[in-house]
Each structure stands twice: as C-alpha cells, then as structure tokens.
Amino acid sequence: MESMEIDSEKVHERKQSEYNYLQDERFEIQKEMYRGQQYSQIYFARLHLMRTLLYSLAPTWKPHLPVCKVLGLEEGKECIIVGTLFKHMKLKPCVLDEYSKERSVTPLVKPHNFMHPDDNLILEDESGRVKLGGSALSPAIYVTGVVVALHGKETSAGEFFVEDVLEAGLPPQIERPIDLQEDKYVVLLSGLCIGSKSANPLQFQLLVDHITGHLGDEEEQGLAAQIVHVVIAGNSVEFPRKLINGQNLASKDQSTLYEPIRELDIMLNQIAAGVSVDIMPGLNDPANFALPQQPLNRCLFPGSAPYNTFRSCTNPHSFDVDNIRFLGTSGQNIDDLDKYSEAKSKLDFVERTLRWRHLAPTAPNTLGCYPFTDRDPFLIETCPHVYFVGNQDKYDNRLVKGSEGQLVRLICIPKFCETGIAVAVNLKNLEYHTLSFSTQIS
C-alpha cells in the first residue's frame, strides 16, 4: 500500500488548454463551384482588398502626393500608384518549352532558382500596366502577385521611376493574454516521410514516447506533461514512386502503398490518446495538390479518427491555443518564393509574406491554387503570434516586431526524417526550444 502512495505522487497530470480552429473555415472549399473560371478573379479580389488598405495608409505615408491610376499617369508628375506587381523573368519555365522543336538541341535546364540579372518589374491595375524603373524596388526581392503602393513619376521613356515603396506591413494583432502564468507548450514538427528511405521509425517512436510521457526520468515526464497540443505540418508519408504510375495495382502493391499510412495511424493513435493533435497535408501526402489543401480523409486513420483529440486540418492552418494565434503552412509557399526571388535565409521569405499580408503571393502564377472568384483566402487579415513553415532544410526562428507593437515568432520547422528535430513553443512568452531525437550511439 505504501509503494502505491509513492507511485501516485509521481503521476504528472497533463495541463489543459482551450483550442479553436474556426479560422480554418476560409481555407475550406465547400460551397465553391468550378464553372471553368479563370484566375483573373482572384487577382481582382486581392487587388481590391489590398488597395483599400494601401489607400488608407497613403495619406500618412506621403500626404502631399495625389493617388493615380496607371492610365492617369503624366510625364514628370510625382504621384502614388497602387497595383499588383508582375515580374518578367527570363528563366521562368514555360510549359510550351516542353514541346519546343529545339529541345533535343538545348536540354531543358531545371535550376533551383530562376532569377536573372535582366529580370524587371511591371505594375498592373485594372486600367493598364507600366514598366518600373529605379533602384528603390529590387526585382530580386519581389515576386508576381504582391500588391504595393509606389511613389514616383513617369519618365519620357514611358517607365515609372520608383522613388519609394509602401508595403501593407504587419496586420493588426489580437492582444496576447497576460494571465498565462504557467508553462504550456505546443509542439510543431513536419516531414516525417514515413515510407521513405530516410525515415527512421525508432526516431519517431522516441518523439511519441516523449510526448506521451513514457520516456525519461521524472523531470522529463514533468516537461512532457506541459505539452498541450501537437501539430504535424505536412509530408507525413512518402509512397514508392514506381507504384504511382496511373496503372491498376495488384493487391500486393495496394497493401504496400497503404503501409506508410497504417504506420502513421498507429503513431497518431498513441499521441491522440494523451494530447490533442492536428495533422496538415503536404506536397507528398494523399491530398489535393492545389492550395489550400483540404484535410486528409479521416478514413485513412481508423485508429486515430475516433479520438476527439485528433483533427485532420487544412494547409494553410490557423488556430488558437489559449488565445495565442498560430498560422502555418507545410512549406510550399516559401519553397516557391525561393525559386522566384532571393533572400539570405528562408526566414526572410517568411517575414516578407507577413509584411505583404499574403501567405502565397506567387499563387496562382507559379504555385497551384483553387480559382476563387470573390475572395482570396491567403490574405493575412489578423497577425498571428506564431507563424510556422514546415518541411524546411534546417531549423531557424526569429522574433519580428511590428510598427503597432505586434510580436510574432517566425519558425522554420525542419524535416523530422532528416534532422530528428521538433520545435516546442511556450504559450506563456513565445519562447521556444527544440526537441532532438537521435538513434545513433555516441
């Protein structure tokens, strides 16, 4: 009896939190109907909403200057124009190149980055388009689809010489609750790649055992009890390419194809039994290709789906835990920016999307997305407290401060299968630490 009392003192009760993912509704495709519409409408919706915002900021930015349309420009007259940027890129791949007669002579090059010194920017609104000049606006930083306000004047050559640029900046942020007294953690991970050669099942099992409190001494179990939520940000499984060729599969191959999902379900089952878990689709997962990716079908997870702690979510994904707002993607938006612009680190791309108030500015130009007609769901209307991006090459983070006191923790989550690293964010103060798991014997 005495030993039971001693054991009961060592039981750690998991901390509780309030969870809300109503913000995901804008990423769900439910009543949308595809009637053969083109992508121009999503650009119109984006321009309309962003222009209203930039018009409201212009009087405080340059109060002495008039705001013009592209068609109303006059040579030598300084003014402000607002529109959508288009980047003319010499190396941008064209689908017609695949059918070019010369393709056997000049092989199609697939570089990691399509930037070229001759790239130039054009600004468009519904009245027309004008080529941009000057050094204030760097083609290396901006991409097609970003809406900006520009101060400058038209030259005799018909170009608009840019003197200054106004971006939308960080959106308003809901106030961070000040009554969070105790440490509570949200664990972020991505790129499990179950089924791939680089995946290590034991490594993932160690993470699961840590989260569920089955690993380590009493102190470590106490830390595990502070984990209130887990997010898996895409690329959870990987299928053998030879099986995905459009042909009917033999029953043996069907079971091979399902094996990674079955293994994932077993792991998710263990996590969901102890803590709430969100799973987002990624590029390699069995979900639709175009953004916003819809939730993975619950029938894929017969073991986990019955738990009310298990949620299959959209990509992008937005949710609140104890009124701390999280916003994140599985990485496609940042990987695409990396192809069509330049930055010193991936975090620079992440910060740019926040300052442009748009999650995926290159959609639909070079990043697949659904052809919305009356809205653009990727506009960032409320500033998150934590903005994460999954499936990156390495872990990185940054604290960004806005002009109105906004504080945002930016996080690049590395691929777990390659690094063994997950990230834990403290809801109390947005501090962070990494959870690193290795099966190598040192």
Coordinates of C-alpha atoms in Angstrom, one line a residue:
M1 CA 0.0 0.0 0.0
E2 CA 2.9 2.3 0.8
S3 CA 4.5 1.8 -2.5
M4 CA 1.3 2.7 -4.3
E5 CA 1.1 6.0 -2.5
I6 CA 4.7 6.7 -3.5
D7 CA 3.9 5.9 -7.1
S8 CA 0.8 8.1 -7.1
E9 CA 2.9 11.1 -6.1
K10 CA 4.9 10.7 -9.3
V11 CA 1.9 10.9 -11.6
H12 CA 2.0 14.0 -13.7
E13 CA -1.3 15.4 -14.9
R14 CA -1.2 16.9 -18.4
K15 CA -2.0 20.6 -18.5
Q16 CA -5.2 21.6 -20.2
S17 CA -5.8 24.4 -22.8
E18 CA -8.6 25.9 -24.9
Y19 CA -8.4 25.2 -28.6
N20 CA -10.2 26.8 -31.5
Y21 CA -9.7 26.3 -35.2
L22 CA -12.6 28.4 -36.7
Q23 CA -10.1 30.4 -38.7
D24 CA -9.6 27.4 -41.0
E25 CA -13.1 27.9 -42.5
R26 CA -11.7 30.3 -45.0
F27 CA -9.4 27.6 -46.3
E28 CA -12.1 25.1 -46.8
I29 CA -13.6 24.6 -50.3
Q30 CA -17.3 23.7 -49.6
K31 CA -19.8 25.8 -51.5
E32 CA -17.3 26.8 -54.2
M33 CA -18.3 25.7 -57.7
Y34 CA -15.8 25.4 -60.5
R35 CA -17.5 26.6 -63.7
G36 CA -14.4 27.0 -65.9
Q37 CA -13.5 30.4 -64.4
Q38 CA -10.0 31.8 -64.9
Y39 CA -7.6 33.1 -62.3
S40 CA -8.1 36.8 -63.1
Q41 CA -10.8 37.0 -60.5
I42 CA -8.6 36.0 -57.6
Y43 CA -6.2 38.8 -58.6
F44 CA -9.1 41.3 -58.8
A45 CA -10.2 40.3 -55.3
R46 CA -6.7 40.6 -54.0
L47 CA -6.1 44.0 -55.6
H48 CA -9.5 45.3 -54.4
L49 CA -8.9 44.4 -50.7
M50 CA -5.2 45.4 -50.6
R51 CA -5.8 48.6 -52.5
T52 CA -8.4 49.7 -50.0
L53 CA -5.9 49.1 -47.2
L54 CA -3.0 50.9 -49.0
Y55 CA -5.2 53.9 -49.9
S56 CA -5.9 54.3 -46.2
L57 CA -2.2 54.3 -45.4
A58 CA -1.1 56.6 -48.2
P59 CA -2.2 60.0 -46.6
T60 CA 0.1 59.3 -43.6
W61 CA 2.9 58.0 -45.8
K62 CA 3.0 60.8 -48.4
P63 CA 0.3 63.3 -47.5
H64 CA 1.3 65.8 -50.2
L65 CA 1.0 63.4 -53.2
P66 CA -2.1 62.5 -55.3
V67 CA -3.0 58.9 -55.9
C68 CA -3.4 58.0 -59.6
K69 CA -4.3 55.0 -61.7
V70 CA -1.8 53.7 -64.3
L71 CA -3.8 55.1 -67.1
G72 CA -3.8 58.6 -65.5
L73 CA 0.0 59.0 -65.2
E74 CA 1.5 62.2 -66.5
E75 CA 5.1 62.6 -67.5
G76 CA 7.2 64.2 -64.8
K77 CA 4.4 64.5 -62.3
E78 CA 5.0 62.9 -58.9
C79 CA 2.2 60.7 -57.6
I80 CA 1.3 57.4 -55.9
I81 CA 0.1 54.4 -57.8
V82 CA -1.2 51.1 -56.3
G83 CA -1.3 47.8 -58.1
T84 CA -0.2 44.2 -58.5
L85 CA 3.4 43.5 -59.3
F86 CA 4.3 41.3 -62.3
K87 CA 7.9 40.1 -62.6
H88 CA 9.1 39.4 -66.1
M89 CA 11.6 36.6 -65.7
K90 CA 13.9 35.4 -68.5
L91 CA 14.5 32.0 -67.0
K92 CA 10.9 31.3 -65.8
P93 CA 9.9 27.8 -67.1
C94 CA 7.3 27.8 -69.8
V95 CA 5.1 24.7 -70.5
L96 CA 5.5 25.3 -74.2
D97 CA 9.2 24.7 -73.9
E98 CA 8.5 21.1 -73.4
Y99 CA 7.1 20.9 -76.9
S100 CA 9.8 23.0 -78.5
K101 CA 11.4 21.7 -81.6
E102 CA 14.9 22.7 -80.3
R103 CA 14.5 20.8 -77.0
S104 CA 16.8 17.9 -78.2
V105 CA 19.5 20.5 -79.0
T106 CA 19.2 22.7 -75.9
P107 CA 18.3 20.5 -72.9
L108 CA 15.7 21.9 -70.5
V109 CA 17.5 23.3 -67.5
K110 CA 15.8 23.0 -64.2
P111 CA 17.8 25.3 -61.9
H112 CA 17.0 25.7 -58.2
N113 CA 16.4 29.4 -58.7
F114 CA 15.1 31.2 -61.8
M115 CA 16.5 34.6 -61.1
H116 CA 18.4 36.5 -63.8
P117 CA 20.1 40.0 -63.8
D118 CA 17.7 41.1 -66.6
D119 CA 14.5 40.4 -64.7
N120 CA 12.3 43.5 -64.4
L121 CA 9.1 44.5 -62.6
I122 CA 5.8 45.8 -64.0
L123 CA 2.8 47.3 -62.1
E124 CA -0.7 46.5 -63.1
D125 CA -4.1 47.8 -62.1
E126 CA -7.4 47.3 -63.9
S127 CA -6.7 50.4 -66.1
G128 CA -3.3 49.2 -67.5
R129 CA 0.3 48.3 -66.8
V130 CA 3.6 50.2 -66.6
K131 CA 7.2 49.1 -66.5
L132 CA 9.0 50.1 -63.3
G133 CA 12.5 51.7 -63.1
G134 CA 14.8 52.9 -60.4
S135 CA 16.7 51.2 -57.6
A136 CA 14.1 51.6 -54.8
L137 CA 12.3 48.4 -55.9
S138 CA 14.5 45.4 -56.3
P139 CA 13.4 42.6 -58.6
A140 CA 15.3 40.1 -56.5
I141 CA 13.0 40.7 -53.5
Y142 CA 9.6 41.0 -55.1
V143 CA 7.5 38.4 -56.9
T144 CA 4.5 38.3 -59.2
G145 CA 1.3 38.8 -57.2
V146 CA 2.4 41.3 -54.5
V147 CA 0.3 44.4 -54.1
V148 CA 2.2 47.6 -53.2
A149 CA 1.9 51.4 -53.3
L150 CA 4.7 53.2 -55.2
H151 CA 5.8 56.8 -55.1
G152 CA 7.4 58.1 -58.3
K153 CA 6.9 59.7 -61.7
E154 CA 6.6 58.7 -65.3
T155 CA 9.7 59.2 -67.5
S156 CA 9.9 60.3 -71.1
A157 CA 10.6 56.6 -72.0
G158 CA 7.1 55.7 -70.6
E159 CA 8.6 54.0 -67.5
F160 CA 7.5 54.8 -63.9
F161 CA 10.6 55.8 -62.0
V162 CA 10.1 54.5 -58.4
E163 CA 11.4 56.6 -55.5
D164 CA 9.8 54.9 -52.6
V165 CA 7.7 51.7 -51.8
L166 CA 4.9 51.2 -49.3
E167 CA 4.0 47.6 -48.3
A168 CA 0.9 46.7 -46.3
G169 CA 3.0 45.9 -43.2
L170 CA 2.0 43.6 -40.4
P171 CA -1.7 43.3 -39.9
P172 CA -3.4 44.1 -36.5
Q173 CA -2.9 41.6 -33.8
I174 CA -5.2 40.3 -31.2
E175 CA -3.8 41.1 -27.7
R176 CA -1.8 38.4 -26.1
P177 CA -3.4 37.2 -22.9
I178 CA -1.5 38.4 -19.9
D179 CA -2.9 35.9 -17.4
L180 CA -0.9 32.9 -18.7
Q181 CA 1.0 32.1 -15.6
E182 CA 2.3 28.6 -16.3
D183 CA 4.4 27.0 -19.0
K184 CA 2.4 25.2 -21.7
Y185 CA 3.9 24.0 -24.9
V186 CA 2.7 23.5 -28.5
V187 CA 5.0 21.0 -30.4
L188 CA 5.5 21.6 -34.1
L189 CA 7.0 19.0 -36.4
S190 CA 7.0 18.2 -40.1
G191 CA 8.4 15.9 -42.8
L192 CA 8.0 12.5 -41.0
C193 CA 8.2 11.0 -44.5
I194 CA 7.1 7.5 -43.3
G195 CA 7.8 5.0 -46.1
S196 CA 10.9 6.8 -47.4
K197 CA 14.4 5.5 -47.2
S198 CA 15.5 8.4 -44.9
A199 CA 12.7 7.8 -42.3
N200 CA 13.7 6.2 -39.0
P201 CA 10.7 4.6 -37.2
L202 CA 12.6 4.4 -33.9
Q203 CA 13.3 8.1 -34.1
F204 CA 9.6 9.0 -34.4
Q205 CA 8.7 6.5 -31.7
L206 CA 11.1 8.2 -29.3
L207 CA 9.3 11.5 -30.0
V208 CA 5.9 9.9 -29.5
D209 CA 7.1 8.3 -26.2
H210 CA 8.4 11.7 -25.0
I211 CA 5.1 13.5 -25.8
T212 CA 3.1 10.8 -24.1
G213 CA 5.3 10.7 -21.0
H214 CA 6.8 7.3 -21.5
L215 CA 10.4 8.4 -21.8
G216 CA 13.0 9.8 -19.4
D217 CA 13.1 10.5 -15.7
E218 CA 10.5 12.3 -13.5
E219 CA 11.8 15.7 -14.6
E220 CA 11.4 14.9 -18.3
Q221 CA 8.0 13.5 -17.7
G222 CA 7.1 16.7 -16.0
L223 CA 8.1 18.6 -19.1
A224 CA 6.1 16.3 -21.3
A225 CA 3.0 17.0 -19.1
Q226 CA 3.3 20.6 -20.2
I227 CA 2.7 19.8 -23.8
V228 CA -0.9 20.7 -24.6
H229 CA -1.0 20.4 -28.4
V230 CA 0.9 18.8 -31.3
V231 CA 0.9 19.9 -35.0
I232 CA 2.3 17.8 -37.8
A233 CA 2.9 20.2 -40.7
G234 CA 2.8 18.1 -43.8
N235 CA 4.8 15.4 -45.7
S236 CA 3.9 12.7 -43.1
V237 CA 4.1 9.9 -45.6
E238 CA 6.0 9.0 -48.8
F239 CA 5.0 6.4 -51.4
P240 CA 7.2 4.4 -53.7
R241 CA 7.2 6.3 -57.0
K242 CA 7.1 3.1 -59.1
L243 CA 3.6 2.3 -57.7
I244 CA 2.1 5.7 -58.6
N245 CA 2.0 5.4 -62.4
G246 CA -1.7 5.5 -63.1
Q247 CA -1.9 1.8 -63.6
N248 CA -4.2 -0.6 -61.7
L249 CA -2.4 -2.0 -58.7
A250 CA -2.1 -5.7 -57.8
S251 CA -3.4 -6.5 -54.3
K252 CA 0.1 -7.0 -53.0
D253 CA 1.1 -3.5 -54.3
Q254 CA -2.1 -2.0 -52.7
S255 CA -1.0 -3.2 -49.3
T256 CA 2.5 -1.8 -49.9
L257 CA 1.0 1.5 -50.8
Y258 CA -1.1 1.7 -47.7
E259 CA 1.7 0.6 -45.3
P260 CA 3.1 4.1 -44.6
I261 CA -0.4 5.4 -43.7
R262 CA -1.1 2.4 -41.5
E263 CA 2.2 3.1 -39.7
L264 CA 1.4 6.8 -39.3
D265 CA -2.1 5.9 -37.9
I266 CA -0.5 3.7 -35.2
M267 CA 1.7 6.6 -34.1
L268 CA -1.1 9.2 -34.2
N269 CA -3.2 6.8 -32.2
Q270 CA -0.6 6.9 -29.4
I271 CA -0.4 10.7 -29.5
A272 CA -4.2 11.3 -29.7
A273 CA -4.7 9.1 -26.6
G274 CA -2.8 11.6 -24.5
V275 CA -2.9 15.0 -26.2
S276 CA -4.7 16.9 -29.0
V277 CA -3.0 16.6 -32.4
D278 CA -3.5 18.3 -35.7
I279 CA -2.3 16.8 -39.0
M280 CA -1.9 19.0 -42.1
P281 CA -1.5 17.7 -45.6
G282 CA 1.7 18.4 -47.5
L283 CA 3.1 18.1 -51.0
N284 CA 3.7 14.3 -50.7
D285 CA 0.6 13.4 -48.8
P286 CA -2.6 11.8 -50.3
A287 CA -4.4 15.1 -50.7
N288 CA -5.3 17.6 -53.4
F289 CA -2.3 19.3 -55.0
A290 CA -3.5 22.9 -55.2
L291 CA -3.6 25.2 -52.2
P292 CA -5.5 25.4 -50.0
Q293 CA -5.0 21.7 -49.5
Q294 CA -8.1 20.1 -47.9
P295 CA -7.9 17.9 -44.8
L296 CA -6.7 14.3 -45.2
N297 CA -9.7 12.0 -45.3
R298 CA -10.4 10.6 -41.8
C299 CA -11.0 7.1 -43.2
L300 CA -7.2 6.9 -43.7
F301 CA -6.8 6.9 -39.9
P302 CA -9.2 4.3 -38.5
G303 CA -7.2 4.1 -35.2
S304 CA -6.9 7.8 -34.6
A305 CA -10.1 9.3 -36.1
P306 CA -12.4 8.1 -33.2
Y307 CA -10.5 10.3 -30.7
N308 CA -12.0 13.8 -30.4
T309 CA -8.4 15.0 -29.8
F310 CA -7.5 14.1 -33.4
R311 CA -8.1 16.7 -36.1
S312 CA -7.3 16.5 -39.8
C313 CA -6.8 20.1 -40.9
T314 CA -6.2 22.2 -44.0
N315 CA -3.0 23.6 -45.3
P316 CA -2.6 26.6 -44.6
H317 CA -3.8 26.0 -41.0
S318 CA -4.8 28.7 -38.5
F319 CA -5.8 28.0 -34.9
D320 CA -5.8 29.5 -31.3
V321 CA -4.5 27.7 -28.2
D322 CA -5.3 29.7 -25.1
N323 CA -5.9 32.7 -27.3
I324 CA -2.4 32.5 -28.8
R325 CA -2.9 32.6 -32.5
F326 CA -0.9 30.2 -34.7
L327 CA -0.7 30.3 -38.5
G328 CA 1.3 27.9 -40.6
T329 CA 1.8 26.1 -43.9
S330 CA 3.5 22.9 -44.9
G331 CA 6.1 24.9 -46.8
Q332 CA 5.0 25.1 -50.4
N333 CA 4.5 28.9 -50.3
I334 CA 8.1 29.5 -49.0
D335 CA 9.7 26.9 -51.3
D336 CA 8.1 28.6 -54.3
L337 CA 9.4 32.1 -53.2
D338 CA 12.8 30.5 -53.0
K339 CA 12.6 29.7 -56.7
Y340 CA 11.5 33.1 -57.9
S341 CA 13.2 35.6 -55.6
E342 CA 16.3 35.8 -53.4
A343 CA 17.0 36.1 -49.7
K344 CA 19.8 35.3 -47.2
S345 CA 17.6 32.8 -45.3
K346 CA 14.2 31.1 -45.6
L347 CA 13.1 33.3 -42.6
D348 CA 13.4 36.4 -44.8
F349 CA 10.8 34.9 -47.2
V350 CA 8.5 34.1 -44.2
E351 CA 8.8 37.6 -42.9
R352 CA 8.1 39.1 -46.4
T353 CA 4.8 37.2 -46.7
L354 CA 3.8 38.7 -43.3
R355 CA 4.8 42.2 -44.4
W356 CA 3.0 41.8 -47.7
R357 CA 0.0 40.4 -45.7
H358 CA -0.2 37.4 -48.1
L359 CA 0.6 33.8 -47.4
A360 CA 1.1 32.8 -51.0
P361 CA 1.7 35.8 -53.3
T362 CA 3.0 33.5 -56.1
A363 CA -0.3 31.7 -56.3
P364 CA -1.8 31.2 -58.9
N365 CA 1.1 32.3 -61.1
T366 CA 3.7 29.6 -60.2
L367 CA 2.0 27.9 -57.2
G368 CA -1.1 25.9 -57.8
C369 CA -4.3 27.2 -56.1
Y370 CA -8.0 26.9 -56.4
P371 CA -9.6 29.6 -58.7
F372 CA -11.6 31.5 -56.2
T373 CA -14.0 34.0 -57.7
D374 CA -15.0 36.5 -54.9
R375 CA -12.2 36.2 -52.3
D376 CA -8.6 35.5 -51.7
P377 CA -8.3 33.2 -48.6
F378 CA -4.5 33.7 -48.4
L379 CA -4.7 37.3 -47.3
I380 CA -3.4 37.6 -43.7
E381 CA -6.1 39.8 -42.0
T382 CA -5.0 39.2 -38.4
C383 CA -1.4 39.0 -37.3
P384 CA -0.6 35.6 -35.7
H385 CA 1.6 35.3 -32.6
V386 CA 3.4 32.3 -34.1
Y387 CA 3.9 31.8 -37.8
F388 CA 5.4 28.5 -38.8
V389 CA 6.5 26.9 -42.0
G390 CA 7.1 23.1 -42.3
N391 CA 9.5 20.9 -44.3
Q392 CA 12.5 23.2 -44.4
D393 CA 16.1 22.1 -44.7
K394 CA 17.1 23.4 -41.3
Y395 CA 15.6 24.8 -38.1
D396 CA 15.5 28.6 -37.7
N397 CA 13.5 31.1 -35.8
R398 CA 13.1 34.9 -35.5
L399 CA 11.1 37.3 -33.4
V400 CA 9.5 40.1 -35.5
K401 CA 8.2 43.4 -34.1
G402 CA 5.5 45.4 -36.0
S403 CA 5.1 49.2 -36.0
E404 CA 2.0 48.9 -33.8
G405 CA 3.6 46.7 -31.1
Q406 CA 2.9 43.3 -32.8
L407 CA 5.2 40.5 -31.8
V408 CA 5.4 37.4 -34.0
R409 CA 7.6 34.3 -33.5
L410 CA 8.6 33.0 -37.0
I411 CA 9.6 29.4 -37.1
C412 CA 11.1 27.2 -39.9
I413 CA 10.4 23.6 -38.9
P414 CA 13.0 21.2 -40.3
K415 CA 12.1 17.8 -41.9
F416 CA 12.0 15.4 -38.9
C417 CA 13.1 12.4 -41.0
E418 CA 16.4 14.1 -41.8
T419 CA 17.1 16.1 -38.6
G420 CA 15.2 14.4 -35.8
I421 CA 14.1 17.8 -34.6
A422 CA 10.7 19.1 -33.4
V423 CA 10.0 22.6 -32.0
A424 CA 8.3 23.3 -28.7
V425 CA 6.7 26.9 -28.3
N426 CA 5.9 28.2 -24.9
L427 CA 2.4 29.8 -24.9
K428 CA 3.3 32.0 -21.9
N429 CA 6.1 34.0 -23.5
L430 CA 6.6 32.7 -27.1
E431 CA 10.0 31.3 -26.1
Y432 CA 11.0 28.1 -27.7
H433 CA 13.3 25.1 -27.5
T434 CA 14.0 22.2 -29.8
L435 CA 13.3 18.5 -29.1
S436 CA 16.1 16.5 -30.7
F437 CA 16.0 12.7 -31.1
S438 CA 18.7 10.5 -32.4
T439 CA 19.1 6.8 -32.6
Q440 CA 22.9 7.0 -33.1
I441 CA 25.0 5.6 -30.3
S442 CA 27.6 8.2 -29.4

